[in-house]
Short mmCIF file of C-alpha atoms in Angstrom, two decimals:
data_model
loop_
_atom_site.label_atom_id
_atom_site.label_comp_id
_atom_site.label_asym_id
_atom_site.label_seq_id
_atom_site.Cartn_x
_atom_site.Cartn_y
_atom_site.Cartn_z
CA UNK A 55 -12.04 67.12 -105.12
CA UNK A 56 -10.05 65.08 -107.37
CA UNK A 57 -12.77 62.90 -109.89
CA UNK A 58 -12.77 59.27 -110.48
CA UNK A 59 -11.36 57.78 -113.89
CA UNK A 60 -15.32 56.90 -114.57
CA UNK A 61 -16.53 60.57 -113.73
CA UNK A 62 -13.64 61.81 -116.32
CA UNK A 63 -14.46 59.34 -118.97
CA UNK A 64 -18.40 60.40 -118.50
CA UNK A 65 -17.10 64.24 -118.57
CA UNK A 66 -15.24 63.28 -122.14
CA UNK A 67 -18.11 62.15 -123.09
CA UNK A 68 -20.13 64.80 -122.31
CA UNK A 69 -18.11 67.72 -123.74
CA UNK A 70 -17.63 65.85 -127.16
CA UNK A 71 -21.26 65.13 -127.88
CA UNK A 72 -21.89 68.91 -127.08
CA UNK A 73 -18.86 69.44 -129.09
CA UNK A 74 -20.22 67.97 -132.40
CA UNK A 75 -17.07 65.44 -132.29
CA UNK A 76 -18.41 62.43 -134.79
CA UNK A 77 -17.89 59.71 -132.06
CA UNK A 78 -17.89 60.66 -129.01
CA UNK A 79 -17.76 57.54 -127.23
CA UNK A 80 -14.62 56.66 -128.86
CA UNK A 81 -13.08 58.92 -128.82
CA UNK A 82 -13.65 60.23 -125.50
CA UNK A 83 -12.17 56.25 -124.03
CA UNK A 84 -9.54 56.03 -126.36
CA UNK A 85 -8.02 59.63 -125.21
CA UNK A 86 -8.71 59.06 -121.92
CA UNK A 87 -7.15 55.43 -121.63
CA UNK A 88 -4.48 56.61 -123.90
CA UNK A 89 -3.49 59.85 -121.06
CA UNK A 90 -3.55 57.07 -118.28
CA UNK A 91 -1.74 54.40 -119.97
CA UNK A 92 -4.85 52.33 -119.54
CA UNK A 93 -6.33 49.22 -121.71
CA UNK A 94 -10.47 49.64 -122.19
CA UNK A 95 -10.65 46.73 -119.44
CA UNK A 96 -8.68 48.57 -117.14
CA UNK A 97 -10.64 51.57 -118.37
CA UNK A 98 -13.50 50.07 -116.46
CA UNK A 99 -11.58 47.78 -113.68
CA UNK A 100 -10.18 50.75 -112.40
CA UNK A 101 -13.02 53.25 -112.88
CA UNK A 102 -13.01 53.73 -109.45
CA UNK A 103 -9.88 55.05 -108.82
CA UNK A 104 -9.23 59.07 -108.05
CA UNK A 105 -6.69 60.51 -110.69
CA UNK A 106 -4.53 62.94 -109.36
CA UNK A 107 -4.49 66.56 -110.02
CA UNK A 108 -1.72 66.70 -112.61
CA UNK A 109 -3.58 63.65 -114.43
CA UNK A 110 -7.03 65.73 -114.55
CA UNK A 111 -5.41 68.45 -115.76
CA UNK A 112 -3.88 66.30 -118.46
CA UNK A 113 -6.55 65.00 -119.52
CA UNK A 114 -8.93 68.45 -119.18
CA UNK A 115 -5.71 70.41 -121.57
CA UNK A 116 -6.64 67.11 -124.02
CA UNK A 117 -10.39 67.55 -124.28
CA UNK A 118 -10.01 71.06 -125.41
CA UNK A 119 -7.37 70.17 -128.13
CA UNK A 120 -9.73 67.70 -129.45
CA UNK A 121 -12.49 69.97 -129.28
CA UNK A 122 -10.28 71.96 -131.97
CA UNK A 123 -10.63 69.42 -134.24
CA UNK A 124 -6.85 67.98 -133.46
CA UNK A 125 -7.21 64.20 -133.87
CA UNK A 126 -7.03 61.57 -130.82
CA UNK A 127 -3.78 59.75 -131.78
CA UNK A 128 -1.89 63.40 -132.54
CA UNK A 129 -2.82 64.54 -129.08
CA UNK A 130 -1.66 61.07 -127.95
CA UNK A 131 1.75 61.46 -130.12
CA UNK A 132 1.48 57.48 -131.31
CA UNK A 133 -1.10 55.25 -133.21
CA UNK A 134 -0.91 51.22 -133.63
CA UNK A 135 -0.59 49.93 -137.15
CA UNK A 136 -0.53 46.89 -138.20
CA UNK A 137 0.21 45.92 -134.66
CA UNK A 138 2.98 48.27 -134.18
CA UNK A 139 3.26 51.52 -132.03
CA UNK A 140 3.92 54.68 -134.00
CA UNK A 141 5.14 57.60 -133.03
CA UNK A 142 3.36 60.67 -134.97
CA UNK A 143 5.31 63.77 -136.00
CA UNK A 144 4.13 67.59 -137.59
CA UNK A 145 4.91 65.97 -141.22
CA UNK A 146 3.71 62.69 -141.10
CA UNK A 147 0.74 61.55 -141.83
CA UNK A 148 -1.58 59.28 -139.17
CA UNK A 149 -1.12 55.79 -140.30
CA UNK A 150 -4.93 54.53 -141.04
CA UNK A 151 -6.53 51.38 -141.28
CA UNK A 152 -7.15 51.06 -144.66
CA UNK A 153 -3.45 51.06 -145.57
CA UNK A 154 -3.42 48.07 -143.51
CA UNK A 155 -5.00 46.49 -147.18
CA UNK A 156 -1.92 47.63 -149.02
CA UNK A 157 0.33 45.68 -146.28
CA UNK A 158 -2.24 42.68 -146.32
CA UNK A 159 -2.19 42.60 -150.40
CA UNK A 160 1.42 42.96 -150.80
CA UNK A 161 2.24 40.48 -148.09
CA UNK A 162 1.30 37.93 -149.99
CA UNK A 163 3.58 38.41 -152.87
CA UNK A 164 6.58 39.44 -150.90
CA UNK A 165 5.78 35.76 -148.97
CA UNK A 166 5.68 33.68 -152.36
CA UNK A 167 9.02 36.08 -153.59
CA UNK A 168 11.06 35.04 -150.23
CA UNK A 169 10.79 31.37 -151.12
CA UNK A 170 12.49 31.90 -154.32
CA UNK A 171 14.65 34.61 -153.44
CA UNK A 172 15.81 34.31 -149.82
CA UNK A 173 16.80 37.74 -149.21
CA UNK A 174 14.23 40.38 -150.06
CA UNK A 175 14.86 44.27 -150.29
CA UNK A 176 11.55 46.98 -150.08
CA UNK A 177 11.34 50.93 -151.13
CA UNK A 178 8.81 52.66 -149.45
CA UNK A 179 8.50 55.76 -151.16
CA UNK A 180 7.00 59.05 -148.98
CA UNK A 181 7.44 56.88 -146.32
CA UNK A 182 5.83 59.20 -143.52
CA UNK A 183 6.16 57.45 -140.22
CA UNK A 184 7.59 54.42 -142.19
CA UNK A 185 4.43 52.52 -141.25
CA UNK A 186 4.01 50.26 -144.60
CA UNK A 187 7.63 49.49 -144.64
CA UNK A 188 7.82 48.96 -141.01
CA UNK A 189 4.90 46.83 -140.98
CA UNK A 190 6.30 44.55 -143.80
CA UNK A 191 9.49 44.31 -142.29
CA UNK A 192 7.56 42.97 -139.18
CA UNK A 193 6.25 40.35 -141.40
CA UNK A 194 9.18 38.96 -143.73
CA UNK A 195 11.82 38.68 -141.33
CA UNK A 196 13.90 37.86 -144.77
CA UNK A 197 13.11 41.26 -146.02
CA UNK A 198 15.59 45.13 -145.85
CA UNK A 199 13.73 48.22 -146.83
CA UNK A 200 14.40 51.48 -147.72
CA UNK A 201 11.94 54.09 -146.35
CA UNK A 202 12.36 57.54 -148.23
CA UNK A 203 10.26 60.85 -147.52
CA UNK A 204 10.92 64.61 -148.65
CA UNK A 205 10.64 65.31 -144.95
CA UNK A 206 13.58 65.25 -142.94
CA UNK A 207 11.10 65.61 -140.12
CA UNK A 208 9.15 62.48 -141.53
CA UNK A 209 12.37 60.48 -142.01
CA UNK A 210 13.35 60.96 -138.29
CA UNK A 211 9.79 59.89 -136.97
CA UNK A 212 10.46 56.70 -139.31
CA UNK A 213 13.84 55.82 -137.89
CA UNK A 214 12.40 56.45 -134.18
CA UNK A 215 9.97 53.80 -135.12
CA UNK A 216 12.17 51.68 -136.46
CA UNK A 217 14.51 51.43 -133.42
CA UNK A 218 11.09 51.77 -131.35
CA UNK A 219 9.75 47.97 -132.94
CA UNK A 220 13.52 46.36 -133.21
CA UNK A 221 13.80 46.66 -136.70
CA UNK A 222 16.29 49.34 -136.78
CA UNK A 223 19.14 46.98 -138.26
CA UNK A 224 16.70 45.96 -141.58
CA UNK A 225 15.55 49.50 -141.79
CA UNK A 226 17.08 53.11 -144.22
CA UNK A 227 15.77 56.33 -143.75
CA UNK A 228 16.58 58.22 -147.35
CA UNK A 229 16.13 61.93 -147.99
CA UNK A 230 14.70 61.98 -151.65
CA UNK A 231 11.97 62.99 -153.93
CA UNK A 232 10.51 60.25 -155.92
CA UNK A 233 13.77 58.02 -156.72
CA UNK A 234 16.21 60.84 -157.15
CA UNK A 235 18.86 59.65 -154.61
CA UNK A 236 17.60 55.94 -154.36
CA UNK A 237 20.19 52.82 -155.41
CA UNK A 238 19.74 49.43 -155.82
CA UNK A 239 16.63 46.99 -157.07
CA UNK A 240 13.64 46.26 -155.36
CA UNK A 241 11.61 43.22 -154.48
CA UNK A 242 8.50 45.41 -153.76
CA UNK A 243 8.02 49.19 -154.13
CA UNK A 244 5.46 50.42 -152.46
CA UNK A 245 3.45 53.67 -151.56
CA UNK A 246 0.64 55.95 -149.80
CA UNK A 247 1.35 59.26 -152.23
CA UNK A 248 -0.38 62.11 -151.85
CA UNK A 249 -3.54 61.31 -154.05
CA UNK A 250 -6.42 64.09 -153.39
CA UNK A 251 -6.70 66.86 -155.99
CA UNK A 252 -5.39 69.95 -154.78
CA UNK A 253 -8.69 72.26 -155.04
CA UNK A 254 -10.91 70.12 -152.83
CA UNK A 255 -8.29 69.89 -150.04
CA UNK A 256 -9.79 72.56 -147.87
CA UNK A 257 -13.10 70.75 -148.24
CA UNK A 258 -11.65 68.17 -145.84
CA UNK A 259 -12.81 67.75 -142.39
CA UNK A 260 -10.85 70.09 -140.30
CA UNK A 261 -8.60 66.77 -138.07
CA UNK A 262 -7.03 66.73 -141.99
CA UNK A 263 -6.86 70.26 -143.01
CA UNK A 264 -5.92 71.81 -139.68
CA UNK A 265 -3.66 69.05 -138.38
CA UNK A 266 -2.14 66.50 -141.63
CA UNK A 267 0.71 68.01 -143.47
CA UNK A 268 -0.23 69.32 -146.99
CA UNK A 269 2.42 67.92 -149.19
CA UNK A 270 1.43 64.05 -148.17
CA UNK A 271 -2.14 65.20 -149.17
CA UNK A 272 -1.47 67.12 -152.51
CA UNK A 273 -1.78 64.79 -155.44
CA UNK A 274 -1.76 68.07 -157.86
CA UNK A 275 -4.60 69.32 -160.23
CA UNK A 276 -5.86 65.83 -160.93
CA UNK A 277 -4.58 63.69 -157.72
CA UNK A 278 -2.41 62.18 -159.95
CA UNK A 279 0.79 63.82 -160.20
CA UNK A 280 2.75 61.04 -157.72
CA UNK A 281 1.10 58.11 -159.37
CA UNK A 282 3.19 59.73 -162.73
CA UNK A 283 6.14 60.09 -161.16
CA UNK A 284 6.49 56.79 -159.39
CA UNK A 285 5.38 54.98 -162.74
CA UNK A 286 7.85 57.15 -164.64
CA UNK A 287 10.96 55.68 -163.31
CA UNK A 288 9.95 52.66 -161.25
CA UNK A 289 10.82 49.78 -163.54
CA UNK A 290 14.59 50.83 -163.57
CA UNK A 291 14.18 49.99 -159.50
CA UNK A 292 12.66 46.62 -160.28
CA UNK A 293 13.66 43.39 -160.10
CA UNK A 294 12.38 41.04 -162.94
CA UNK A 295 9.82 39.17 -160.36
CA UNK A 296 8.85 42.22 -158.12
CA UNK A 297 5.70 44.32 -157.95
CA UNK A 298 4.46 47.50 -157.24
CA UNK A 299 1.72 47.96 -154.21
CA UNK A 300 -0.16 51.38 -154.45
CA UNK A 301 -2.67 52.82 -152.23
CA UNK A 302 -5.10 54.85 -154.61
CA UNK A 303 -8.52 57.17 -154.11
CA UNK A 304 -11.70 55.80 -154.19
CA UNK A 305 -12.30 56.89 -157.68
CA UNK A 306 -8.70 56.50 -159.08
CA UNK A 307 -8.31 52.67 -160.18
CA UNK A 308 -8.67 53.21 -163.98
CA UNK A 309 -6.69 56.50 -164.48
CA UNK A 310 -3.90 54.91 -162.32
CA UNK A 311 -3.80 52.05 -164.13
CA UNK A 312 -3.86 53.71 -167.83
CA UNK A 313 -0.54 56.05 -166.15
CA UNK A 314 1.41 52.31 -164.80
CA UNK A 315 -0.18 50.43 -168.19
CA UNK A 316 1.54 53.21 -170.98
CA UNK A 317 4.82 52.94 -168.68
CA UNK A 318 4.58 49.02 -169.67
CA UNK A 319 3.20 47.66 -166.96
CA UNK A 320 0.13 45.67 -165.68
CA UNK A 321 -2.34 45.56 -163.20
CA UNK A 322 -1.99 42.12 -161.23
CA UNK A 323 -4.80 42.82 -158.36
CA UNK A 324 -7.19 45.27 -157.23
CA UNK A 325 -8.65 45.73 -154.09
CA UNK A 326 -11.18 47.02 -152.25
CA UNK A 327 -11.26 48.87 -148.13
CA UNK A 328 -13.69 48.43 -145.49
CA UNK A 329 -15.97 50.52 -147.29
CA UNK A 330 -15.63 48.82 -150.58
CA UNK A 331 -14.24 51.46 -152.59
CA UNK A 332 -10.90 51.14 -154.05
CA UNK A 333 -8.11 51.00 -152.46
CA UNK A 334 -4.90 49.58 -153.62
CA UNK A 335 -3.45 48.44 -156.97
CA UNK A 336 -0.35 45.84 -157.35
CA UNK A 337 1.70 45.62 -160.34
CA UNK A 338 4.23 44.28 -162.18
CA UNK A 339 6.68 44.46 -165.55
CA UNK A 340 4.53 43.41 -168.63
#
């Protein structure tokens, strides 16, 4: 006998809190709604309703993928950010809300910039699913970007999602490390690099370890090896007025601002996440 989309969701539920899963609740409505193409209202509008046999089984193959650790929004295949649907690929990282603070922060220049400038042009650099570039893009119609990634993989996922949110005609996916095949000057360059140390990336939870791609995670022996790079050669990209938006580790603020500082720059803002640790830097030419 087929069960009702409130007996599933209870069943989620169920098997997650036995499962150890951090939040079950959550996570057990958000897969679930996400399977049936359902909002939470209709979540409980519907609950009701008898899924079919296929859509059981759906869901049932989920719970046991979850119950391996693999994230909700990877089983899914998409995640919202900033407002927009993203598809997820095998080497991109799972936009998170935090980064939202880096769009948020460097909004606010690129809005002041546009009055001056008219036209703006953004580098996203390791742009993953192109989510910060995307997202900004979204925001300043006025505004091109550039989104560039190591992974051809990654760069694919980004020009999906560009064509996915309409965007497709501001937005470049470019194969290249750091700014190795990148041209032209930039309004904004901004970037989520790989930031955690590499010897305490297996102590991770196992959604990051077993499931995120390594080389958007690997920040080197100190974290810091793409904060050196992009600060290396990231004033020749620059125009006179533009900045640079970072998203950083919670204990990272000062040594990424000594690396940007001794490459003649400074530190306009710094700000906090949701946890109030920090979380993004912006700056500028000295």
């Amino acid at each position: 006998m087929s069960p009702t989309v409130a007996e599933m969701l209870a069943e989620a539920r169920r098997r997650f809190t036995e499962g150890g899963i951090a939040d079950p609740a959550t996570d057990a409505r958000l897969l679930v709604a996400g399977l049936l193409k359902q909002s939470s209202t209709e979540l409980l509008t519907r609950s009701t309703e008898k899924l079919s046999r296929e859509q059981a089984g759906e869901i049932l193959k989920a719970l046991e993928r979850r119950l391996a650790h693999e994230p909700v929004h990877r089983i899914l295949g998409e995640r919202e950010f900033y407002g927009l649907p993203l598809g997820l690929s095998a080497e991109t990282l799972e936009p998170r809300p935090d980064t939202e603070i880096l769009v948020d922060t460097v909004l606010v220049y690129l809005k002041d910039l546009a009055k001056a400038e008219g036209h703006l042009h953004i580098l996203d650099v390791g742009t993953g699913t192109g989510a910060i570039c995307l997202a900004l893009l979204s925001e300043c119609p006025e505004a091109s970007g550039i989104g560039s990634d190591i992974s051809s993989d990654a760069l694919r996922t980004a020009k999906s999602n560009a064509e996915r949110n309409g965007l497709q005609d501001r937005f470049q996916a470019v194969e290249s490390k750091w700014f190795e095949n990148i041209q032209g000057s930039f309004h904004a360059i901004v970037s989520n690099p790989p930031y955690i140390a590499s010897n305490v990336i297996h102590d991770l939870a196992p959604e990051v370890t077993k499931f995120d791609p390594v080389a958007a995670l690997d920040g080197g022996p100190d974290g810091l090896d793409a904060y050196r790079a992009i600060a290396k050669d990231a004033a020749s990209f620059m125009r006179p007025d533009g900045v640079v938006g970072l998203e950083i580790g919670y204990d990272q603020r000062n040594d990424v601002t000594a690396i940007f500082e001794a490459k003649g720059f400074r530190c306009l803002k710094s700000v906090k996440d949701y946890g109030q640790n920090d979380r993004v830097l912006v700056f500028a030419l000295a």
